[in-house]
PDB file of C-alpha atoms in Angstrom:
ATOM      1  CA  MET K   1      56.639  18.733  95.128  1.00 95.00           C
ATOM      2  CA  ARG K   2      53.346  19.973  93.733  1.00 97.00           C
ATOM      3  CA  VAL K   3      53.438  23.321  91.965  1.00 98.00           C
ATOM      4  CA  LYS K   4      50.586  25.756  91.323  1.00 98.00           C
ATOM      5  CA  ALA K   5      51.000  28.261  88.475  1.00 98.00           C
ATOM      6  CA  THR K   6      48.713  31.059  87.319  1.00 98.00           C
ATOM      7  CA  VAL K   7      48.891  31.605  83.572  1.00 98.00           C
ATOM      8  CA  ALA K   8      47.661  34.270  81.154  1.00 98.00           C
ATOM      9  CA  TYR K   9      47.508  33.809  77.394  1.00 98.00           C
ATOM     10  CA  ASP K  10      46.221  35.169  74.130  1.00 98.00           C
ATOM     11  CA  GLY K  11      44.289  32.208  72.781  1.00 97.00           C
ATOM     12  CA  GLY K  12      44.034  33.490  69.223  1.00 96.00           C
ATOM     13  CA  ALA K  13      46.979  31.470  67.935  1.00 93.00           C
ATOM     14  CA  PHE K  14      46.070  28.231  69.707  1.00 97.00           C
ATOM     15  CA  HIS K  15      43.683  25.307  69.264  1.00 97.00           C
ATOM     16  CA  GLY K  16      42.547  25.515  72.871  1.00 97.00           C
ATOM     17  CA  PHE K  17      44.424  24.622  76.042  1.00 97.00           C
ATOM     18  CA  ALA K  18      44.482  20.823  76.131  1.00 93.00           C
ATOM     19  CA  PRO K  19      47.526  19.219  74.450  1.00 89.00           C
ATOM     20  CA  ASN K  20      46.480  17.763  71.109  1.00 90.00           C
ATOM     21  CA  GLU K  21      48.806  15.945  68.748  1.00 88.00           C
ATOM     22  CA  GLY K  22      49.391  17.789  65.475  1.00 92.00           C
ATOM     23  CA  VAL K  23      48.072  21.212  66.482  1.00 95.00           C
ATOM     24  CA  ARG K  24      49.444  24.019  68.626  1.00 97.00           C
ATOM     25  CA  THR K  25      47.821  24.342  72.047  1.00 98.00           C
ATOM     26  CA  VAL K  26      48.512  26.442  75.123  1.00 98.00           C
ATOM     27  CA  GLY K  27      49.005  23.371  77.296  1.00 97.00           C
ATOM     28  CA  GLY K  28      51.313  21.795  74.748  1.00 97.00           C
ATOM     29  CA  ASP K  29      53.588  24.845  74.532  1.00 97.00           C
ATOM     30  CA  LEU K  30      53.569  25.329  78.310  1.00 98.00           C
ATOM     31  CA  ALA K  31      54.304  21.681  79.116  1.00 97.00           C
ATOM     32  CA  ASP K  32      57.132  21.638  76.567  1.00 97.00           C
ATOM     33  CA  ALA K  33      58.742  24.771  78.045  1.00 98.00           C
ATOM     34  CA  LEU K  34      58.432  23.439  81.609  1.00 98.00           C
ATOM     35  CA  SER K  35      59.873  20.081  80.572  1.00 97.00           C
ATOM     36  CA  ARG K  36      62.900  21.790  79.075  1.00 97.00           C
ATOM     37  CA  CYS K  37      63.445  23.896  82.195  1.00 96.00           C
ATOM     38  CA  LEU K  38      62.951  21.053  84.664  1.00 97.00           C
ATOM     39  CA  ARG K  39      64.671  18.453  82.476  1.00 95.00           C
ATOM     40  CA  GLN K  40      61.869  16.006  83.050  1.00 96.00           C
ATOM     41  CA  SER K  41      58.507  15.237  81.491  1.00 95.00           C
ATOM     42  CA  VAL K  42      55.729  17.480  82.812  1.00 96.00           C
ATOM     43  CA  ASP K  43      52.082  16.420  82.990  1.00 96.00           C
ATOM     44  CA  LEU K  44      49.851  19.470  83.409  1.00 96.00           C
ATOM     45  CA  THR K  45      46.412  19.634  84.996  1.00 97.00           C
ATOM     46  CA  CYS K  46      44.405  22.806  84.305  1.00 97.00           C
ATOM     47  CA  ALA K  47      41.418  24.350  86.057  1.00 97.00           C
ATOM     48  CA  GLY K  48      39.501  24.962  82.824  1.00 94.00           C
ATOM     49  CA  ARG K  49      40.026  23.601  79.306  1.00 93.00           C
ATOM     50  CA  THR K  50      39.507  26.706  77.216  1.00 96.00           C
ATOM     51  CA  ASP K  51      38.490  26.207  73.581  1.00 95.00           C
ATOM     52  CA  THR K  52      40.131  27.403  70.394  1.00 96.00           C
ATOM     53  CA  GLY K  53      40.511  31.193  70.369  1.00 97.00           C
ATOM     54  CA  VAL K  54      39.526  31.706  74.034  1.00 98.00           C
ATOM     55  CA  HIS K  55      41.863  33.762  76.234  1.00 98.00           C
ATOM     56  CA  ALA K  56      42.833  33.548  79.906  1.00 98.00           C
ATOM     57  CA  ARG K  57      44.064  35.966  82.512  1.00 98.00           C
ATOM     58  CA  GLY K  58      43.912  33.575  85.471  1.00 98.00           C
ATOM     59  CA  GLN K  59      44.149  29.998  84.228  1.00 98.00           C
ATOM     60  CA  VAL K  60      45.589  27.760  86.971  1.00 98.00           C
ATOM     61  CA  VAL K  61      47.714  24.681  86.314  1.00 98.00           C
ATOM     62  CA  SER K  62      49.346  22.138  88.594  1.00 98.00           C
ATOM     63  CA  PHE K  63      52.268  19.772  88.035  1.00 98.00           C
ATOM     64  CA  ALA K  64      55.028  17.891  89.827  1.00 97.00           C
ATOM     65  CA  ALA K  65      58.574  19.258  90.091  1.00 97.00           C
ATOM     66  CA  PRO K  66      61.782  18.323  91.947  1.00 96.00           C
ATOM     67  CA  ASP K  67      61.779  19.387  95.605  1.00 95.00           C
ATOM     68  CA  ASP K  68      64.865  21.590  95.202  1.00 94.00           C
ATOM     69  CA  VAL K  69      63.704  23.501  92.109  1.00 96.00           C
ATOM     70  CA  ASP K  70      64.070  27.293  92.021  1.00 97.00           C
ATOM     71  CA  LEU K  71      60.526  28.291  91.055  1.00 97.00           C
ATOM     72  CA  PRO K  72      61.220  32.022  90.399  1.00 97.00           C
ATOM     73  CA  ALA K  73      64.025  31.014  88.029  1.00 97.00           C
ATOM     74  CA  VAL K  74      61.756  28.508  86.257  1.00 98.00           C
ATOM     75  CA  ARG K  75      59.045  31.129  85.844  1.00 98.00           C
ATOM     76  CA  THR K  76      61.529  33.610  84.359  1.00 98.00           C
ATOM     77  CA  ALA K  77      62.909  31.028  81.936  1.00 98.00           C
ATOM     78  CA  VAL K  78      59.479  29.831  80.822  1.00 98.00           C
ATOM     79  CA  ASN K  79      58.301  33.395  80.224  1.00 98.00           C
ATOM     80  CA  ARG K  80      61.341  34.086  78.054  1.00 98.00           C
ATOM     81  CA  MET K  81      60.477  31.059  75.943  1.00 98.00           C
ATOM     82  CA  LEU K  82      56.752  31.719  75.587  1.00 98.00           C
ATOM     83  CA  ALA K  83      56.395  35.521  75.545  1.00 96.00           C
ATOM     84  CA  PRO K  84      54.410  37.411  74.489  1.00 97.00           C
ATOM     85  CA  VAL K  85      51.412  35.102  73.923  1.00 97.00           C
ATOM     86  CA  ILE K  86      51.778  33.047  77.121  1.00 98.00           C
ATOM     87  CA  ALA K  87      52.866  34.437  80.501  1.00 98.00           C
ATOM     88  CA  VAL K  88      53.231  32.628  83.812  1.00 98.00           C
ATOM     89  CA  ARG K  89      52.045  35.282  86.272  1.00 98.00           C
ATOM     90  CA  ASP K  90      52.791  33.337  89.429  1.00 97.00           C
ATOM     91  CA  MET K  91      54.395  30.026  90.371  1.00 98.00           C
ATOM     92  CA  GLU K  92      54.433  28.633  93.900  1.00 98.00           C
ATOM     93  CA  ALA K  93      54.716  25.443  95.907  1.00 97.00           C
ATOM     94  CA  ALA K  94      51.306  23.882  96.568  1.00 97.00           C
ATOM     95  CA  PRO K  95      50.052  21.521  99.280  1.00 96.00           C
ATOM     96  CA  GLU K  96      50.720  17.836  98.731  1.00 95.00           C
ATOM     97  CA  GLY K  97      48.166  16.373  96.355  1.00 96.00           C
ATOM     98  CA  PHE K  98      47.001  19.750  95.016  1.00 98.00           C
ATOM     99  CA  ASP K  99      45.045  19.435  91.780  1.00 98.00           C
ATOM    100  CA  ALA K 100      44.206  22.584  89.791  1.00 98.00           C
ATOM    101  CA  ARG K 101      41.000  21.068  88.454  1.00 97.00           C
ATOM    102  CA  PHE K 102      39.489  19.073  91.307  1.00 97.00           C
ATOM    103  CA  ASP K 103      40.477  21.457  94.116  1.00 98.00           C
ATOM    104  CA  ALA K 104      38.910  24.465  92.379  1.00 98.00           C
ATOM    105  CA  LYS K 105      35.765  25.821  94.036  1.00 98.00           C
ATOM    106  CA  SER K 106      34.669  28.097  91.191  1.00 98.00           C
ATOM    107  CA  ARG K 107      35.719  29.581  87.863  1.00 98.00           C
ATOM    108  CA  THR K 108      34.967  33.112  86.662  1.00 98.00           C
ATOM    109  CA  TYR K 109      34.742  34.062  82.990  1.00 98.00           C
ATOM    110  CA  HIS K 110      34.432  37.496  81.428  1.00 98.00           C
ATOM    111  CA  TYR K 111      32.891  38.094  78.006  1.00 98.00           C
ATOM    112  CA  THR K 112      33.515  41.509  76.431  1.00 98.00           C
ATOM    113  CA  VAL K 113      31.365  43.198  73.781  1.00 98.00           C
ATOM    114  CA  LEU K 114      32.225  46.385  71.902  1.00 98.00           C
ATOM    115  CA  ASN K 115      28.753  47.848  71.429  1.00 98.00           C
ATOM    116  CA  ARG K 116      28.974  50.634  68.874  1.00 97.00           C
ATOM    117  CA  GLU K 117      28.747  51.110  65.129  1.00 97.00           C
ATOM    118  CA  VAL K 118      32.463  51.652  64.476  1.00 97.00           C
ATOM    119  CA  PRO K 119      34.870  48.759  65.200  1.00 97.00           C
ATOM    120  CA  ASP K 120      38.184  49.213  67.012  1.00 98.00           C
ATOM    121  CA  PRO K 121      41.242  47.468  65.492  1.00 98.00           C
ATOM    122  CA  PHE K 122      43.013  47.553  68.861  1.00 97.00           C
ATOM    123  CA  LEU K 123      40.173  45.644  70.565  1.00 97.00           C
ATOM    124  CA  ALA K 124      39.335  43.301  67.702  1.00 97.00           C
ATOM    125  CA  ALA K 125      41.279  40.329  69.108  1.00 97.00           C
ATOM    126  CA  THR K 126      39.604  40.368  72.535  1.00 98.00           C
ATOM    127  CA  THR K 127      36.083  41.764  72.044  1.00 98.00           C
ATOM    128  CA  TRP K 128      33.000  40.885  70.029  1.00 98.00           C
ATOM    129  CA  HIS K 129      32.082  43.897  67.930  1.00 98.00           C
ATOM    130  CA  TYR K 130      28.286  44.136  67.980  1.00 98.00           C
ATOM    131  CA  PRO K 131      27.015  47.301  66.244  1.00 98.00           C
ATOM    132  CA  ARG K 132      23.338  47.075  67.217  1.00 97.00           C
ATOM    133  CA  ARG K 133      22.598  48.932  70.464  1.00 97.00           C
ATOM    134  CA  LEU K 134      22.083  46.584  73.418  1.00 98.00           C
ATOM    135  CA  ASP K 135      19.808  47.123  76.417  1.00 98.00           C
ATOM    136  CA  MET K 136      22.020  46.200  79.388  1.00 97.00           C
ATOM    137  CA  ASP K 137      19.123  46.361  81.859  1.00 97.00           C
ATOM    138  CA  ALA K 138      17.159  43.800  79.843  1.00 97.00           C
ATOM    139  CA  MET K 139      20.179  41.506  79.680  1.00 98.00           C
ATOM    140  CA  ASN K 140      20.687  41.739  83.438  1.00 98.00           C
ATOM    141  CA  ASP K 141      16.997  41.049  84.071  1.00 97.00           C
ATOM    142  CA  ALA K 142      17.247  37.925  81.925  1.00 97.00           C
ATOM    143  CA  ALA K 143      20.488  36.799  83.566  1.00 97.00           C
ATOM    144  CA  THR K 144      18.832  36.411  86.981  1.00 97.00           C
ATOM    145  CA  ALA K 145      17.187  33.206  85.725  1.00 96.00           C
ATOM    146  CA  LEU K 146      20.638  31.609  85.432  1.00 97.00           C
ATOM    147  CA  VAL K 147      21.638  31.865  89.103  1.00 97.00           C
ATOM    148  CA  GLY K 148      21.485  28.655  91.104  1.00 97.00           C
ATOM    149  CA  GLU K 149      21.630  24.960  90.242  1.00 97.00           C
ATOM    150  CA  HIS K 150      20.091  24.173  86.862  1.00 95.00           C
ATOM    151  CA  ASP K 151      20.324  21.806  83.938  1.00 95.00           C
ATOM    152  CA  PHE K 152      22.094  23.907  81.288  1.00 95.00           C
ATOM    153  CA  SER K 153      21.447  21.525  78.384  1.00 93.00           C
ATOM    154  CA  SER K 154      20.115  24.424  76.302  1.00 94.00           C
ATOM    155  CA  PHE K 155      23.546  26.079  76.454  1.00 95.00           C
ATOM    156  CA  CYS K 156      25.987  23.147  76.292  1.00 91.00           C
ATOM    157  CA  ARG K 157      27.170  20.696  73.693  1.00 79.00           C
ATOM    158  CA  LYS K 158      26.680  17.046  74.537  1.00 78.00           C
ATOM    159  CA  GLN K 159      29.764  15.269  75.867  1.00 74.00           C
ATOM    160  CA  HIS K 160      30.252  11.616  76.716  1.00 68.00           C
ATOM    161  CA  ALA K 161      32.279   9.880  79.402  1.00 68.00           C
ATOM    162  CA  ALA K 162      34.797   7.126  78.678  1.00 69.00           C
ATOM    163  CA  ASP K 163      32.092   4.481  79.188  1.00 73.00           C
ATOM    164  CA  GLY K 164      29.902   6.150  76.568  1.00 71.00           C
ATOM    165  CA  SER K 165      27.382   7.637  78.989  1.00 73.00           C
ATOM    166  CA  GLU K 166      26.276  11.227  78.519  1.00 78.00           C
ATOM    167  CA  LYS K 167      27.855  13.669  80.946  1.00 82.00           C
ATOM    168  CA  SER K 168      25.593  15.711  83.196  1.00 89.00           C
ATOM    169  CA  ARG K 169      25.013  19.323  82.230  1.00 92.00           C
ATOM    170  CA  VAL K 170      23.766  20.364  85.655  1.00 95.00           C
ATOM    171  CA  ARG K 171      25.852  23.269  86.950  1.00 96.00           C
ATOM    172  CA  VAL K 172      25.677  25.828  89.785  1.00 97.00           C
ATOM    173  CA  VAL K 173      25.944  29.469  88.712  1.00 98.00           C
ATOM    174  CA  LEU K 174      26.972  31.602  91.684  1.00 98.00           C
ATOM    175  CA  ARG K 175      26.665  35.035  90.110  1.00 98.00           C
ATOM    176  CA  VAL K 176      26.183  36.560  86.690  1.00 98.00           C
ATOM    177  CA  GLY K 177      25.693  40.078  85.366  1.00 98.00           C
ATOM    178  CA  TRP K 178      26.654  42.705  82.861  1.00 98.00           C
ATOM    179  CA  ARG K 179      28.518  45.906  83.663  1.00 97.00           C
ATOM    180  CA  ARG K 180      29.725  48.816  81.561  1.00 97.00           C
ATOM    181  CA  ALA K 181      33.534  48.624  81.493  1.00 94.00           C
ATOM    182  CA  ASP K 182      33.727  51.753  79.322  1.00 92.00           C
ATOM    183  CA  GLN K 183      31.294  53.927  77.394  1.00 92.00           C
ATOM    184  CA  ASP K 184      30.842  51.387  74.586  1.00 97.00           C
ATOM    185  CA  ILE K 185      32.279  48.275  76.230  1.00 98.00           C
ATOM    186  CA  LEU K 186      29.912  45.852  77.958  1.00 98.00           C
ATOM    187  CA  ARG K 187      31.270  42.961  79.995  1.00 98.00           C
ATOM    188  CA  LEU K 188      29.483  39.842  81.172  1.00 98.00           C
ATOM    189  CA  GLU K 189      30.928  38.382  84.381  1.00 98.00           C
ATOM    190  CA  ILE K 190      29.829  34.873  85.315  1.00 98.00           C
ATOM    191  CA  GLU K 191      31.037  32.638  88.131  1.00 98.00           C
ATOM    192  CA  ALA K 192      30.084  28.989  88.536  1.00 98.00           C
ATOM    193  CA  SER K 193      31.316  25.853  90.222  1.00 95.00           C
ATOM    194  CA  SER K 194      32.226  24.619  86.748  1.00 96.00           C
ATOM    195  CA  PHE K 195      31.105  25.054  83.145  1.00 96.00           C
ATOM    196  CA  CYS K 196      30.220  22.655  80.371  1.00 93.00           C
ATOM    197  CA  HIS K 197      31.364  22.953  76.768  1.00 91.00           C
ATOM    198  CA  GLN K 198      30.432  26.297  75.108  1.00 94.00           C
ATOM    199  CA  MET K 199      28.183  27.216  78.039  1.00 96.00           C
ATOM    200  CA  VAL K 200      29.391  30.797  78.501  1.00 97.00           C
ATOM    201  CA  ARG K 201      29.407  31.589  74.781  1.00 97.00           C
ATOM    202  CA  SER K 202      25.875  30.213  74.380  1.00 96.00           C
ATOM    203  CA  ILE K 203      24.611  32.155  77.389  1.00 97.00           C
ATOM    204  CA  THR K 204      26.248  35.312  76.028  1.00 98.00           C
ATOM    205  CA  GLY K 205      24.632  34.829  72.633  1.00 97.00           C
ATOM    206  CA  ALA K 206      21.183  34.344  74.177  1.00 96.00           C
ATOM    207  CA  LEU K 207      21.568  37.417  76.399  1.00 97.00           C
ATOM    208  CA  VAL K 208      22.761  39.547  73.480  1.00 97.00           C
ATOM    209  CA  ASP K 209      19.674  38.503  71.493  1.00 96.00           C
ATOM    210  CA  ILE K 210      17.558  39.692  74.428  1.00 97.00           C
ATOM    211  CA  GLY K 211      19.562  42.928  74.655  1.00 97.00           C
ATOM    212  CA  ALA K 212      18.928  43.500  70.948  1.00 97.00           C
ATOM    213  CA  ALA K 213      15.163  43.081  71.562  1.00 96.00           C
ATOM    214  CA  ARG K 214      14.924  39.863  69.557  1.00 94.00           C
ATOM    215  CA  HIS K 215      13.405  38.208  72.631  1.00 93.00           C
ATOM    216  CA  PRO K 216      11.921  39.565  75.899  1.00 93.00           C
ATOM    217  CA  PRO K 217      13.891  39.072  79.149  1.00 94.00           C
ATOM    218  CA  GLY K 218      11.470  36.337  80.206  1.00 93.00           C
ATOM    219  CA  ALA K 219      12.599  34.203  77.280  1.00 93.00           C
ATOM    220  CA  MET K 220      15.715  33.128  79.186  1.00 94.00           C
ATOM    221  CA  ALA K 221      13.724  31.029  81.657  1.00 92.00           C
ATOM    222  CA  GLU K 222      11.816  29.455  78.740  1.00 93.00           C
ATOM    223  CA  ILE K 223      15.060  28.627  76.921  1.00 93.00           C
ATOM    224  CA  MET K 224      16.457  26.943  80.016  1.00 92.00           C
ATOM    225  CA  ALA K 225      13.293  24.957  80.664  1.00 92.00           C
ATOM    226  CA  ALA K 226      13.263  23.622  77.084  1.00 92.00           C
ATOM    227  CA  GLN K 227      16.664  21.890  77.577  1.00 90.00           C
ATOM    228  CA  ASP K 228      17.123  22.100  73.821  1.00 88.00           C
ATOM    229  CA  ARG K 229      20.497  23.187  72.428  1.00 85.00           C
ATOM    230  CA  SER K 230      18.954  24.095  69.064  1.00 81.00           C
ATOM    231  CA  GLY K 231      16.943  26.856  70.761  1.00 79.00           C
ATOM    232  CA  VAL K 232      20.067  29.037  71.122  1.00 85.00           C
ATOM    233  CA  ALA K 233      21.066  30.012  67.615  1.00 81.00           C
ATOM    234  CA  ASN K 234      23.455  32.845  68.484  1.00 88.00           C
ATOM    235  CA  LEU K 235      26.769  31.375  69.704  1.00 94.00           C
ATOM    236  CA  ALA K 236      29.062  34.241  70.693  1.00 97.00           C
ATOM    237  CA  PRO K 237      32.493  34.092  69.001  1.00 97.00           C
ATOM    238  CA  PRO K 238      35.375  32.708  71.086  1.00 98.00           C
ATOM    239  CA  HIS K 239      37.712  35.719  71.013  1.00 98.00           C
ATOM    240  CA  GLY K 240      35.536  37.797  73.361  1.00 98.00           C
ATOM    241  CA  LEU K 241      35.797  35.192  76.127  1.00 98.00           C
ATOM    242  CA  CYS K 242      38.427  35.149  78.872  1.00 98.00           C
ATOM    243  CA  LEU K 243      38.945  32.780  81.811  1.00 98.00           C
ATOM    244  CA  TRP K 244      39.400  35.500  84.399  1.00 98.00           C
ATOM    245  CA  CYS K 245      40.194  33.682  87.628  1.00 98.00           C
ATOM    246  CA  VAL K 246      39.821  30.432  89.553  1.00 98.00           C
ATOM    247  CA  SER K 247      38.934  30.287  93.265  1.00 98.00           C
ATOM    248  CA  TYR K 248      40.218  27.788  95.814  1.00 97.00           C
ATOM    249  CA  SER K 249      39.598  27.251  99.520  1.00 87.00           C
TER     250      SER K 249
END
């Protein structure tokens, strides 16, 4: 049967999600634990391939398992093996043919910034400490230019398909905005049909530059129109980014 699992992890110790020979990855550890529990090789498909150092609260994976498997028992066993850095939050039978990547309708990421002079050791692993005061209204004004279907070449690294052709960087952003999660904690929430490589971190860096008054809010539309990756110099660090949830029909 097909299985759908929702997974949370602290990405700080991993070289991203996708299994990669010779380095520790979230997908590698998870597939190994599932294989041991199910006593068969497990091939995982994930909704979003997070990069090195990026966290997740609601990553979704799919895989095949025997029809008679006890999923609650598998979840408990896997969590014992992988705690505390990886946790399977939910595991359930999925419709035949379910694919965590291709059946996803949208992905939502959160990026968290600690915006004050003094850092916080207890938030250091999951927030970007930015001491210069940021104008959240200016960042939200600028973010409106991102909504809709656009070519996000200015915010994405080039990637090539197996045949050598350059992959499209056209994406549909459904919503984006900053909110104040706490007095000094600002959080960017962005939902899109899908994201290209480093897109959220690049967008965050550009918006933070606008919030710090390095550019006016109108600069965001100009950056997008240029379709030039070199125009975004401030790439936000990976540890402030979290794959928050994935939506399905």
